[in-house]
Amino acid sequence: MQTKKANWFMLLVTVLPFAYQLIFSMVPLQLPLWLRLMMGELLILVSILIYCAMTRKESFWKRIPHEKLGIRVMLLIVLYTLLTSPLMAVCNLLSQFLVRNTAVQVMDVAGGLPFAVLFFAIAILPPIVEELGFRGIMLQNYRESGVWSGILLSALLFGLMHMNLNQMLYAFVLGILMALLVEATNSIFSSMLMHFLINGSNVLMMYSSFQAAEGSTQELYDASLAELGISHEMFLVVAVLMFLIFAVAGIALAVPVYKKIASLSGREGYIRALFKGNVQPSQKDRRMTIPLILAIVCSVAYIVFDTLVQMGIIRL
C-alpha cells in the first residue's frame, strides 16, 4: 500500500510542473525571477505535503532514517563526495555531446540575482526537499521489496525528475551514491550533506564564471574554445578522457572510505551483507502500478522531446 502511495507521489512530482507551466501560460502574471528559480522545489514540497496527507495515519518522519551523524562520519562524507565527483563529471560531459549544460543555462538566466538567493535556491533548498522526497519517501518505500532494486529505481526516478538528459545522467549516478550513503549511515542527513556539497560547489563555480563572463557563461565558454582553436566536441573528448582517469581512481579510493563510514555508523555488518546479496526484502509489493508507469512515460517522452529540440532535429 505504501508503495502505491509513493508511486502517486512520483506522478505528482512529474505532473505538477506541467500544470504550473500550463496555468501560467494562460494567466498574464509574471512571477519574480527568484520565485521561478525555486518553483520546481516548491512543487516537490507540495507533493510531499500531499503524500503526508495521504498517509496521515503514519508518521512521515518515523519512516525516514534520521540517525545523528558524528563529526568523523561527516568529514568522511565530504571525502566520499570529492572522490566520487569525477564520475558525475564524466556523466555530465557525456550528455553534452547531445545537449547543453543545464547549469550554465540556469546561471545565465538567474546569475544576476543576489548570491545569497542563488545559494539558497540551488544549494540549500534542493538537498532538503529532494532528499526527503527521493531518499526519504521513495527509497524507504521501494527498498522494502528489495534494497538494491529500491536503490536503482529511486535513483532512476530522481534522474527522470530533472526532465532533461544533461541532469538526468549524473543525477541517476548521484542518486545511487546518496542512497548507498543512507544505507551505510541509516540517516537521510548523510545524503542531504552530500547533495549540499555537490550543489554548493557547483553554484560557487558557476557564479564565479558568470561574474568573470560579465553576463554570459556560455559566451565565455565559446570564446575560450575559439581562443584555443578547438571545437566543442574535441574539448568534450579530452575532458571525458581526463575525468575518466580521475573517476576510476576516485571510485577505487571511495570504497574504503565508504566502508569506514559504515563501520563508524555501526552498519558494517549490514553493508557487507547487502553487497553479498544476503539482505532479504521485508515484504513483497508490486512497484509498477499505473501512476508510476504514467510518471515514467511522461518523463521519458519529455526528455526525448527536449533532447531532439536541442539537437535541432525538431524545430519549434
PDB file of C-alpha atoms in Angstrom:
ATOM      1  CA  MET A   1       0.000   0.000   0.000  1.00  0.00           C
ATOM      2  CA  GLN A   2       2.851   2.392   0.863  1.00  0.00           C
ATOM      3  CA  THR A   3       4.498   1.628  -2.481  1.00  0.00           C
ATOM      4  CA  LYS A   4       1.334   2.671  -4.317  1.00  0.00           C
ATOM      5  CA  LYS A   5       1.313   5.970  -2.406  1.00  0.00           C
ATOM      6  CA  ALA A   6       4.988   6.520  -3.263  1.00  0.00           C
ATOM      7  CA  ASN A   7       4.073   5.981  -6.923  1.00  0.00           C
ATOM      8  CA  TRP A   8       1.353   8.607  -6.642  1.00  0.00           C
ATOM      9  CA  PHE A   9       3.972  10.923  -5.142  1.00  0.00           C
ATOM     10  CA  MET A  10       6.175  10.423  -8.226  1.00  0.00           C
ATOM     11  CA  LEU A  11       3.244  11.108 -10.526  1.00  0.00           C
ATOM     12  CA  LEU A  12       2.583  14.371  -8.664  1.00  0.00           C
ATOM     13  CA  VAL A  13       6.265  15.346  -8.957  1.00  0.00           C
ATOM     14  CA  THR A  14       6.026  14.734 -12.705  1.00  0.00           C
ATOM     15  CA  VAL A  15       2.645  16.328 -13.413  1.00  0.00           C
ATOM     16  CA  LEU A  16       2.678  19.435 -11.202  1.00  0.00           C
ATOM     17  CA  PRO A  17       5.412  21.241 -13.222  1.00  0.00           C
ATOM     18  CA  PHE A  18       3.382  20.723 -16.410  1.00  0.00           C
ATOM     19  CA  ALA A  19       0.263  22.052 -14.651  1.00  0.00           C
ATOM     20  CA  TYR A  20       2.253  25.045 -13.400  1.00  0.00           C
ATOM     21  CA  GLN A  21       3.507  25.813 -16.920  1.00  0.00           C
ATOM     22  CA  LEU A  22       0.021  25.429 -18.387  1.00  0.00           C
ATOM     23  CA  ILE A  23      -1.619  27.701 -15.820  1.00  0.00           C
ATOM     24  CA  PHE A  24       0.942  30.474 -16.105  1.00  0.00           C
ATOM     25  CA  SER A  25       0.905  30.302 -19.893  1.00  0.00           C
ATOM     26  CA  MET A  26      -2.779  31.267 -19.729  1.00  0.00           C
ATOM     27  CA  VAL A  27      -2.599  33.729 -16.823  1.00  0.00           C
ATOM     28  CA  PRO A  28      -0.895  37.087 -17.556  1.00  0.00           C
ATOM     29  CA  LEU A  29       1.067  37.034 -14.303  1.00  0.00           C
ATOM     30  CA  GLN A  30       4.834  37.465 -14.183  1.00  0.00           C
ATOM     31  CA  LEU A  31       6.408  35.840 -11.136  1.00  0.00           C
ATOM     32  CA  PRO A  32       9.681  37.281  -9.819  1.00  0.00           C
ATOM     33  CA  LEU A  33      12.811  35.514 -11.063  1.00  0.00           C
ATOM     34  CA  TRP A  34      13.810  34.259  -7.597  1.00  0.00           C
ATOM     35  CA  LEU A  35      10.430  32.554  -7.166  1.00  0.00           C
ATOM     36  CA  ARG A  36      10.576  30.952 -10.620  1.00  0.00           C
ATOM     37  CA  LEU A  37      14.038  29.632  -9.750  1.00  0.00           C
ATOM     38  CA  MET A  38      12.657  27.903  -6.656  1.00  0.00           C
ATOM     39  CA  MET A  39       9.352  26.792  -8.159  1.00  0.00           C
ATOM     40  CA  GLY A  40      10.488  23.265  -9.020  1.00  0.00           C
ATOM     41  CA  GLU A  41      11.497  22.594  -5.425  1.00  0.00           C
ATOM     42  CA  LEU A  42       8.321  24.181  -4.076  1.00  0.00           C
ATOM     43  CA  LEU A  43       6.240  21.871  -6.276  1.00  0.00           C
ATOM     44  CA  ILE A  44       8.129  18.860  -4.905  1.00  0.00           C
ATOM     45  CA  LEU A  45       7.413  20.196  -1.416  1.00  0.00           C
ATOM     46  CA  VAL A  46       3.707  20.390  -2.302  1.00  0.00           C
ATOM     47  CA  SER A  47       3.904  16.756  -3.480  1.00  0.00           C
ATOM     48  CA  ILE A  48       5.479  15.768  -0.145  1.00  0.00           C
ATOM     49  CA  LEU A  49       2.696  17.509   1.772  1.00  0.00           C
ATOM     50  CA  ILE A  50       0.041  15.745  -0.317  1.00  0.00           C
ATOM     51  CA  TYR A  51       1.803  12.423   0.326  1.00  0.00           C
ATOM     52  CA  CYS A  52       1.777  13.185   4.076  1.00  0.00           C
ATOM     53  CA  ALA A  53      -1.960  13.854   3.851  1.00  0.00           C
ATOM     54  CA  MET A  54      -2.424  10.503   2.088  1.00  0.00           C
ATOM     55  CA  THR A  55      -0.525   8.682   4.860  1.00  0.00           C
ATOM     56  CA  ARG A  56      -1.838  10.717   7.775  1.00  0.00           C
ATOM     57  CA  LYS A  57      -2.237   7.637   9.973  1.00  0.00           C
ATOM     58  CA  GLU A  58       1.534   7.096   9.915  1.00  0.00           C
ATOM     59  CA  SER A  59       4.327   9.411  10.987  1.00  0.00           C
ATOM     60  CA  PHE A  60       6.217  10.706   7.944  1.00  0.00           C
ATOM     61  CA  TRP A  61       9.417  11.286   9.905  1.00  0.00           C
ATOM     62  CA  LYS A  62       9.373   7.850  11.582  1.00  0.00           C
ATOM     63  CA  ARG A  63       9.602   6.121   8.211  1.00  0.00           C
ATOM     64  CA  ILE A  64      12.708   8.095   7.267  1.00  0.00           C
ATOM     65  CA  PRO A  65      16.046   7.055   8.845  1.00  0.00           C
ATOM     66  CA  HIS A  66      17.484  10.053  10.676  1.00  0.00           C
ATOM     67  CA  GLU A  67      20.312   8.910  12.914  1.00  0.00           C
ATOM     68  CA  LYS A  68      22.663  11.692  14.000  1.00  0.00           C
ATOM     69  CA  LEU A  69      25.978  11.924  12.160  1.00  0.00           C
ATOM     70  CA  GLY A  70      29.233  12.159  14.078  1.00  0.00           C
ATOM     71  CA  ILE A  71      31.942  14.641  13.081  1.00  0.00           C
ATOM     72  CA  ARG A  72      34.207  11.887  11.739  1.00  0.00           C
ATOM     73  CA  VAL A  73      31.403  10.482   9.614  1.00  0.00           C
ATOM     74  CA  MET A  74      30.597  13.938   8.243  1.00  0.00           C
ATOM     75  CA  LEU A  75      34.250  14.527   7.320  1.00  0.00           C
ATOM     76  CA  LEU A  76      34.384  11.146   5.591  1.00  0.00           C
ATOM     77  CA  ILE A  77      31.212  12.034   3.648  1.00  0.00           C
ATOM     78  CA  VAL A  78      32.999  15.169   2.431  1.00  0.00           C
ATOM     79  CA  LEU A  79      35.892  12.965   1.252  1.00  0.00           C
ATOM     80  CA  TYR A  80      33.479  10.428  -0.302  1.00  0.00           C
ATOM     81  CA  THR A  81      31.831  13.286  -2.213  1.00  0.00           C
ATOM     82  CA  LEU A  82      35.165  14.593  -3.507  1.00  0.00           C
ATOM     83  CA  LEU A  83      36.265  11.133  -4.634  1.00  0.00           C
ATOM     84  CA  THR A  84      33.035  10.325  -6.483  1.00  0.00           C
ATOM     85  CA  SER A  85      32.617  13.765  -8.109  1.00  0.00           C
ATOM     86  CA  PRO A  86      34.766  12.915 -11.186  1.00  0.00           C
ATOM     87  CA  LEU A  87      32.346  10.099 -12.075  1.00  0.00           C
ATOM     88  CA  MET A  88      29.448  12.545 -12.104  1.00  0.00           C
ATOM     89  CA  ALA A  89      31.558  14.972 -14.156  1.00  0.00           C
ATOM     90  CA  VAL A  90      32.054  12.240 -16.777  1.00  0.00           C
ATOM     91  CA  CYS A  91      28.280  11.683 -16.990  1.00  0.00           C
ATOM     92  CA  ASN A  92      27.722  15.438 -17.261  1.00  0.00           C
ATOM     93  CA  LEU A  93      30.264  15.766 -20.080  1.00  0.00           C
ATOM     94  CA  LEU A  94      28.965  12.717 -21.998  1.00  0.00           C
ATOM     95  CA  SER A  95      25.457  14.186 -22.140  1.00  0.00           C
ATOM     96  CA  GLN A  96      26.852  17.412 -23.597  1.00  0.00           C
ATOM     97  CA  PHE A  97      27.648  15.645 -26.880  1.00  0.00           C
ATOM     98  CA  LEU A  98      23.878  15.876 -27.446  1.00  0.00           C
ATOM     99  CA  VAL A  99      22.531  18.665 -25.212  1.00  0.00           C
ATOM    100  CA  ARG A 100      23.676  21.829 -23.466  1.00  0.00           C
ATOM    101  CA  ASN A 101      24.872  22.150 -19.884  1.00  0.00           C
ATOM    102  CA  THR A 102      21.721  22.942 -17.914  1.00  0.00           C
ATOM    103  CA  ALA A 103      23.624  24.560 -15.041  1.00  0.00           C
ATOM    104  CA  VAL A 104      25.166  27.082 -17.443  1.00  0.00           C
ATOM    105  CA  GLN A 105      21.744  27.922 -18.852  1.00  0.00           C
ATOM    106  CA  VAL A 106      20.280  28.425 -15.375  1.00  0.00           C
ATOM    107  CA  MET A 107      23.167  30.636 -14.305  1.00  0.00           C
ATOM    108  CA  ASP A 108      22.955  32.764 -17.458  1.00  0.00           C
ATOM    109  CA  VAL A 109      19.287  33.426 -16.657  1.00  0.00           C
ATOM    110  CA  ALA A 110      19.491  33.770 -12.877  1.00  0.00           C
ATOM    111  CA  GLY A 111      23.099  34.838 -12.332  1.00  0.00           C
ATOM    112  CA  GLY A 112      22.076  38.449 -11.763  1.00  0.00           C
ATOM    113  CA  LEU A 113      20.237  37.527  -8.562  1.00  0.00           C
ATOM    114  CA  PRO A 114      21.966  38.140  -5.216  1.00  0.00           C
ATOM    115  CA  PHE A 115      24.381  35.338  -4.374  1.00  0.00           C
ATOM    116  CA  ALA A 116      22.526  34.515  -1.131  1.00  0.00           C
ATOM    117  CA  VAL A 117      19.320  33.905  -3.100  1.00  0.00           C
ATOM    118  CA  LEU A 118      21.097  31.670  -5.625  1.00  0.00           C
ATOM    119  CA  PHE A 119      22.835  29.729  -2.876  1.00  0.00           C
ATOM    120  CA  PHE A 120      19.567  29.131  -1.019  1.00  0.00           C
ATOM    121  CA  ALA A 121      17.679  28.163  -4.198  1.00  0.00           C
ATOM    122  CA  ILE A 122      20.346  25.772  -5.511  1.00  0.00           C
ATOM    123  CA  ALA A 123      22.492  24.613  -2.586  1.00  0.00           C
ATOM    124  CA  ILE A 124      20.131  24.561   0.412  1.00  0.00           C
ATOM    125  CA  LEU A 125      16.530  24.030  -0.714  1.00  0.00           C
ATOM    126  CA  PRO A 126      17.056  21.080  -3.140  1.00  0.00           C
ATOM    127  CA  PRO A 127      19.156  18.958  -0.724  1.00  0.00           C
ATOM    128  CA  ILE A 128      16.381  19.191   1.856  1.00  0.00           C
ATOM    129  CA  VAL A 129      13.306  18.840  -0.361  1.00  0.00           C
ATOM    130  CA  GLU A 130      14.654  16.345  -2.911  1.00  0.00           C
ATOM    131  CA  GLU A 131      16.258  14.117  -0.275  1.00  0.00           C
ATOM    132  CA  LEU A 132      13.051  13.942   1.738  1.00  0.00           C
ATOM    133  CA  GLY A 133      11.242  13.009  -1.477  1.00  0.00           C
ATOM    134  CA  PHE A 134      13.637  10.563  -3.109  1.00  0.00           C
ATOM    135  CA  ARG A 135      15.904   9.098  -0.413  1.00  0.00           C
ATOM    136  CA  GLY A 136      13.040   9.531   2.043  1.00  0.00           C
ATOM    137  CA  ILE A 137       9.651   8.667   0.580  1.00  0.00           C
ATOM    138  CA  MET A 138      10.737   6.712  -2.486  1.00  0.00           C
ATOM    139  CA  LEU A 139      13.808   4.800  -1.318  1.00  0.00           C
ATOM    140  CA  GLN A 140      12.309   3.866   2.044  1.00  0.00           C
ATOM    141  CA  ASN A 141       9.159   2.502   0.402  1.00  0.00           C
ATOM    142  CA  TYR A 142      10.795   0.745  -2.550  1.00  0.00           C
ATOM    143  CA  ARG A 143      13.615  -0.871  -0.540  1.00  0.00           C
ATOM    144  CA  GLU A 144      11.100  -2.922   1.434  1.00  0.00           C
ATOM    145  CA  SER A 145      10.603  -5.079  -1.668  1.00  0.00           C
ATOM    146  CA  GLY A 146      14.350  -5.336  -2.298  1.00  0.00           C
ATOM    147  CA  VAL A 147      17.101  -2.940  -1.252  1.00  0.00           C
ATOM    148  CA  TRP A 148      19.153  -2.953  -4.459  1.00  0.00           C
ATOM    149  CA  SER A 149      16.160  -2.640  -6.759  1.00  0.00           C
ATOM    150  CA  GLY A 150      14.846   0.110  -4.466  1.00  0.00           C
ATOM    151  CA  ILE A 151      18.158   1.990  -4.715  1.00  0.00           C
ATOM    152  CA  LEU A 152      18.216   1.728  -8.510  1.00  0.00           C
ATOM    153  CA  LEU A 153      14.552   2.603  -9.018  1.00  0.00           C
ATOM    154  CA  SER A 154      14.645   5.623  -6.689  1.00  0.00           C
ATOM    155  CA  ALA A 155      17.847   6.819  -8.414  1.00  0.00           C
ATOM    156  CA  LEU A 156      16.295   6.392 -11.864  1.00  0.00           C
ATOM    157  CA  LEU A 157      13.225   8.369 -10.852  1.00  0.00           C
ATOM    158  CA  PHE A 158      15.465  11.023  -9.311  1.00  0.00           C
ATOM    159  CA  GLY A 159      17.203  11.360 -12.673  1.00  0.00           C
ATOM    160  CA  LEU A 160      13.946  11.467 -14.628  1.00  0.00           C
ATOM    161  CA  MET A 161      12.553  14.123 -12.286  1.00  0.00           C
ATOM    162  CA  HIS A 162      15.069  16.654 -13.675  1.00  0.00           C
ATOM    163  CA  MET A 163      13.338  16.449 -17.078  1.00  0.00           C
ATOM    164  CA  ASN A 164      16.476  16.879 -19.209  1.00  0.00           C
ATOM    165  CA  LEU A 165      19.165  14.495 -20.478  1.00  0.00           C
ATOM    166  CA  ASN A 166      22.080  16.514 -19.088  1.00  0.00           C
ATOM    167  CA  GLN A 167      20.980  16.400 -15.455  1.00  0.00           C
ATOM    168  CA  MET A 168      19.267  13.022 -15.748  1.00  0.00           C
ATOM    169  CA  LEU A 169      22.502  11.091 -16.343  1.00  0.00           C
ATOM    170  CA  TYR A 170      24.557  12.447 -13.481  1.00  0.00           C
ATOM    171  CA  ALA A 171      21.528  12.679 -11.162  1.00  0.00           C
ATOM    172  CA  PHE A 172      20.990   8.932 -11.666  1.00  0.00           C
ATOM    173  CA  VAL A 173      24.580   8.223 -10.613  1.00  0.00           C
ATOM    174  CA  LEU A 174      24.325  10.702  -7.738  1.00  0.00           C
ATOM    175  CA  GLY A 175      21.060   9.074  -6.646  1.00  0.00           C
ATOM    176  CA  ILE A 176      22.782   5.684  -6.323  1.00  0.00           C
ATOM    177  CA  LEU A 177      25.747   7.133  -4.419  1.00  0.00           C
ATOM    178  CA  MET A 178      23.500   9.019  -2.000  1.00  0.00           C
ATOM    179  CA  ALA A 179      21.190   6.039  -1.470  1.00  0.00           C
ATOM    180  CA  LEU A 180      24.237   3.947  -0.574  1.00  0.00           C
ATOM    181  CA  LEU A 181      25.209   6.604   1.972  1.00  0.00           C
ATOM    182  CA  VAL A 182      21.763   6.416   3.556  1.00  0.00           C
ATOM    183  CA  GLU A 183      22.123   2.640   3.779  1.00  0.00           C
ATOM    184  CA  ALA A 184      25.592   2.964   5.347  1.00  0.00           C
ATOM    185  CA  THR A 185      24.584   5.569   7.939  1.00  0.00           C
ATOM    186  CA  ASN A 186      20.868   4.859   8.416  1.00  0.00           C
ATOM    187  CA  SER A 187      20.421   8.612   8.072  1.00  0.00           C
ATOM    188  CA  ILE A 188      18.854  10.924   5.498  1.00  0.00           C
ATOM    189  CA  PHE A 189      21.219  13.609   6.789  1.00  0.00           C
ATOM    190  CA  SER A 190      24.129  11.875   5.019  1.00  0.00           C
ATOM    191  CA  SER A 191      22.566  12.249   1.574  1.00  0.00           C
ATOM    192  CA  MET A 192      21.474  15.800   2.397  1.00  0.00           C
ATOM    193  CA  LEU A 193      25.088  16.653   3.238  1.00  0.00           C
ATOM    194  CA  MET A 194      26.432  15.105   0.028  1.00  0.00           C
ATOM    195  CA  HIS A 195      23.729  16.820  -2.041  1.00  0.00           C
ATOM    196  CA  PHE A 196      24.574  20.154  -0.384  1.00  0.00           C
ATOM    197  CA  LEU A 197      28.288  19.725  -1.112  1.00  0.00           C
ATOM    198  CA  ILE A 198      27.654  18.943  -4.793  1.00  0.00           C
ATOM    199  CA  ASN A 199      25.171  21.759  -5.374  1.00  0.00           C
ATOM    200  CA  GLY A 200      27.062  24.248  -3.210  1.00  0.00           C
ATOM    201  CA  SER A 201      30.351  23.752  -5.035  1.00  0.00           C
ATOM    202  CA  ASN A 202      28.578  23.959  -8.396  1.00  0.00           C
ATOM    203  CA  VAL A 203      26.837  27.236  -7.589  1.00  0.00           C
ATOM    204  CA  LEU A 204      30.114  28.730  -6.334  1.00  0.00           C
ATOM    205  CA  MET A 205      31.960  27.766  -9.524  1.00  0.00           C
ATOM    206  CA  MET A 206      29.152  28.769 -11.857  1.00  0.00           C
ATOM    207  CA  TYR A 207      28.558  32.093 -10.108  1.00  0.00           C
ATOM    208  CA  SER A 208      32.283  32.888 -10.295  1.00  0.00           C
ATOM    209  CA  SER A 209      32.270  32.063 -14.011  1.00  0.00           C
ATOM    210  CA  PHE A 210      29.179  34.210 -14.527  1.00  0.00           C
ATOM    211  CA  GLN A 211      30.849  37.171 -12.831  1.00  0.00           C
ATOM    212  CA  ALA A 212      34.000  36.693 -14.914  1.00  0.00           C
ATOM    213  CA  ALA A 213      31.924  36.471 -18.089  1.00  0.00           C
ATOM    214  CA  GLU A 214      30.110  39.691 -17.153  1.00  0.00           C
ATOM    215  CA  GLY A 215      26.726  38.314 -18.160  1.00  0.00           C
ATOM    216  CA  SER A 216      27.030  35.110 -20.210  1.00  0.00           C
ATOM    217  CA  THR A 217      28.894  31.999 -19.138  1.00  0.00           C
ATOM    218  CA  GLN A 218      28.097  30.351 -22.472  1.00  0.00           C
ATOM    219  CA  GLU A 219      29.696  33.211 -24.398  1.00  0.00           C
ATOM    220  CA  LEU A 220      32.807  32.987 -22.216  1.00  0.00           C
ATOM    221  CA  TYR A 221      32.981  29.238 -22.883  1.00  0.00           C
ATOM    222  CA  ASP A 222      32.609  29.723 -26.653  1.00  0.00           C
ATOM    223  CA  ALA A 223      35.234  32.481 -26.670  1.00  0.00           C
ATOM    224  CA  SER A 224      37.651  30.287 -24.710  1.00  0.00           C
ATOM    225  CA  LEU A 225      37.255  27.436 -27.205  1.00  0.00           C
ATOM    226  CA  ALA A 226      37.775  29.845 -30.122  1.00  0.00           C
ATOM    227  CA  GLU A 227      40.943  31.178 -28.494  1.00  0.00           C
ATOM    228  CA  LEU A 228      42.259  27.648 -28.027  1.00  0.00           C
ATOM    229  CA  GLY A 229      41.278  26.759 -31.586  1.00  0.00           C
ATOM    230  CA  ILE A 230      39.337  23.602 -30.708  1.00  0.00           C
ATOM    231  CA  SER A 231      35.751  22.555 -31.247  1.00  0.00           C
ATOM    232  CA  HIS A 232      33.187  21.848 -28.547  1.00  0.00           C
ATOM    233  CA  GLU A 233      33.283  18.135 -29.399  1.00  0.00           C
ATOM    234  CA  MET A 234      37.093  17.957 -29.211  1.00  0.00           C
ATOM    235  CA  PHE A 235      37.046  19.671 -25.822  1.00  0.00           C
ATOM    236  CA  LEU A 236      34.476  17.156 -24.566  1.00  0.00           C
ATOM    237  CA  VAL A 237      36.553  14.188 -25.770  1.00  0.00           C
ATOM    238  CA  VAL A 238      39.658  15.464 -23.979  1.00  0.00           C
ATOM    239  CA  ALA A 239      37.703  16.363 -20.838  1.00  0.00           C
ATOM    240  CA  VAL A 240      35.927  12.978 -20.707  1.00  0.00           C
ATOM    241  CA  LEU A 241      39.214  11.069 -21.050  1.00  0.00           C
ATOM    242  CA  MET A 242      40.848  13.191 -18.365  1.00  0.00           C
ATOM    243  CA  PHE A 243      37.973  12.926 -15.900  1.00  0.00           C
ATOM    244  CA  LEU A 244      37.586   9.203 -16.622  1.00  0.00           C
ATOM    245  CA  ILE A 245      41.051   8.576 -15.183  1.00  0.00           C
ATOM    246  CA  PHE A 246      40.152  10.550 -12.060  1.00  0.00           C
ATOM    247  CA  ALA A 247      36.769   8.793 -11.875  1.00  0.00           C
ATOM    248  CA  VAL A 248      38.307   5.294 -11.844  1.00  0.00           C
ATOM    249  CA  ALA A 249      40.898   6.300  -9.246  1.00  0.00           C
ATOM    250  CA  GLY A 250      38.266   8.156  -7.220  1.00  0.00           C
ATOM    251  CA  ILE A 251      35.863   5.218  -7.051  1.00  0.00           C
ATOM    252  CA  ALA A 252      38.708   2.878  -6.038  1.00  0.00           C
ATOM    253  CA  LEU A 253      39.609   5.220  -3.169  1.00  0.00           C
ATOM    254  CA  ALA A 254      35.958   5.863  -2.260  1.00  0.00           C
ATOM    255  CA  VAL A 255      35.351   2.163  -1.478  1.00  0.00           C
ATOM    256  CA  PRO A 256      37.460   2.050   1.726  1.00  0.00           C
ATOM    257  CA  VAL A 257      36.092   5.461   2.721  1.00  0.00           C
ATOM    258  CA  TYR A 258      32.566   4.101   2.329  1.00  0.00           C
ATOM    259  CA  LYS A 259      33.438   1.043   4.427  1.00  0.00           C
ATOM    260  CA  LYS A 260      34.790   3.305   7.158  1.00  0.00           C
ATOM    261  CA  ILE A 261      31.595   5.385   7.105  1.00  0.00           C
ATOM    262  CA  ALA A 262      29.551   2.203   7.572  1.00  0.00           C
ATOM    263  CA  SER A 263      31.882   0.989  10.344  1.00  0.00           C
ATOM    264  CA  LEU A 264      31.684   4.247  12.298  1.00  0.00           C
ATOM    265  CA  SER A 265      27.887   4.188  11.892  1.00  0.00           C
ATOM    266  CA  GLY A 266      27.639   0.646  13.259  1.00  0.00           C
ATOM    267  CA  ARG A 267      26.403  -0.643   9.888  1.00  0.00           C
ATOM    268  CA  GLU A 268      29.474  -2.553   8.653  1.00  0.00           C
ATOM    269  CA  GLY A 269      27.846  -5.963   9.017  1.00  0.00           C
ATOM    270  CA  TYR A 270      24.664  -4.818   7.261  1.00  0.00           C
ATOM    271  CA  ILE A 271      26.583  -3.281   4.336  1.00  0.00           C
ATOM    272  CA  ARG A 272      28.699  -6.415   3.976  1.00  0.00           C
ATOM    273  CA  ALA A 273      25.513  -8.490   3.842  1.00  0.00           C
ATOM    274  CA  LEU A 274      23.939  -6.045   1.384  1.00  0.00           C
ATOM    275  CA  PHE A 275      26.815  -6.333  -1.091  1.00  0.00           C
ATOM    276  CA  LYS A 276      26.838 -10.114  -0.739  1.00  0.00           C
ATOM    277  CA  GLY A 277      23.117 -10.200  -1.565  1.00  0.00           C
ATOM    278  CA  ASN A 278      22.127 -11.563   1.836  1.00  0.00           C
ATOM    279  CA  VAL A 279      19.596  -8.852   2.739  1.00  0.00           C
ATOM    280  CA  GLN A 280      16.114 -10.197   2.142  1.00  0.00           C
ATOM    281  CA  PRO A 281      13.100  -7.998   1.295  1.00  0.00           C
ATOM    282  CA  SER A 282      10.788  -7.315   4.216  1.00  0.00           C
ATOM    283  CA  GLN A 283       7.674  -7.583   2.043  1.00  0.00           C
ATOM    284  CA  LYS A 284       6.513  -8.370  -1.465  1.00  0.00           C
ATOM    285  CA  ASP A 285       4.821  -5.448  -3.160  1.00  0.00           C
ATOM    286  CA  ARG A 286       4.172  -4.650  -6.804  1.00  0.00           C
ATOM    287  CA  ARG A 287       6.048  -1.457  -7.670  1.00  0.00           C
ATOM    288  CA  MET A 288       4.980  -0.855 -11.270  1.00  0.00           C
ATOM    289  CA  THR A 289       1.478   0.489 -10.805  1.00  0.00           C
ATOM    290  CA  ILE A 290      -0.329   2.770 -13.269  1.00  0.00           C
ATOM    291  CA  PRO A 291       0.698   6.075 -11.575  1.00  0.00           C
ATOM    292  CA  LEU A 292       4.400   5.140 -11.719  1.00  0.00           C
ATOM    293  CA  ILE A 293       4.144   3.937 -15.320  1.00  0.00           C
ATOM    294  CA  LEU A 294       2.467   7.211 -16.304  1.00  0.00           C
ATOM    295  CA  ALA A 295       5.152   9.212 -14.490  1.00  0.00           C
ATOM    296  CA  ILE A 296       7.970   7.339 -16.235  1.00  0.00           C
ATOM    297  CA  VAL A 297       6.349   7.558 -19.681  1.00  0.00           C
ATOM    298  CA  CYS A 298       5.694  11.306 -19.335  1.00  0.00           C
ATOM    299  CA  SER A 299       9.205  11.984 -18.070  1.00  0.00           C
ATOM    300  CA  VAL A 300      10.938   9.923 -20.752  1.00  0.00           C
ATOM    301  CA  ALA A 301       8.768  11.424 -23.503  1.00  0.00           C
ATOM    302  CA  TYR A 302       9.570  14.956 -22.380  1.00  0.00           C
ATOM    303  CA  ILE A 303      13.310  14.237 -22.079  1.00  0.00           C
ATOM    304  CA  VAL A 304      13.401  12.706 -25.560  1.00  0.00           C
ATOM    305  CA  PHE A 305      11.460  15.657 -26.987  1.00  0.00           C
ATOM    306  CA  ASP A 306      13.730  18.179 -25.244  1.00  0.00           C
ATOM    307  CA  THR A 307      16.838  16.331 -26.496  1.00  0.00           C
ATOM    308  CA  LEU A 308      15.586  16.307 -30.093  1.00  0.00           C
ATOM    309  CA  VAL A 309      14.810  20.027 -29.865  1.00  0.00           C
ATOM    310  CA  GLN A 310      18.299  20.801 -28.539  1.00  0.00           C
ATOM    311  CA  MET A 311      19.855  18.668 -31.291  1.00  0.00           C
ATOM    312  CA  GLY A 312      17.904  20.615 -33.896  1.00  0.00           C
ATOM    313  CA  ILE A 313      16.001  17.571 -35.134  1.00  0.00           C
ATOM    314  CA  ILE A 314      12.707  19.092 -34.018  1.00  0.00           C
ATOM    315  CA  ARG A 315      12.247  22.806 -34.594  1.00  0.00           C
ATOM    316  CA  LEU A 316       9.722  24.834 -32.653  1.00  0.00           C
TER     317      LEU A 316
END
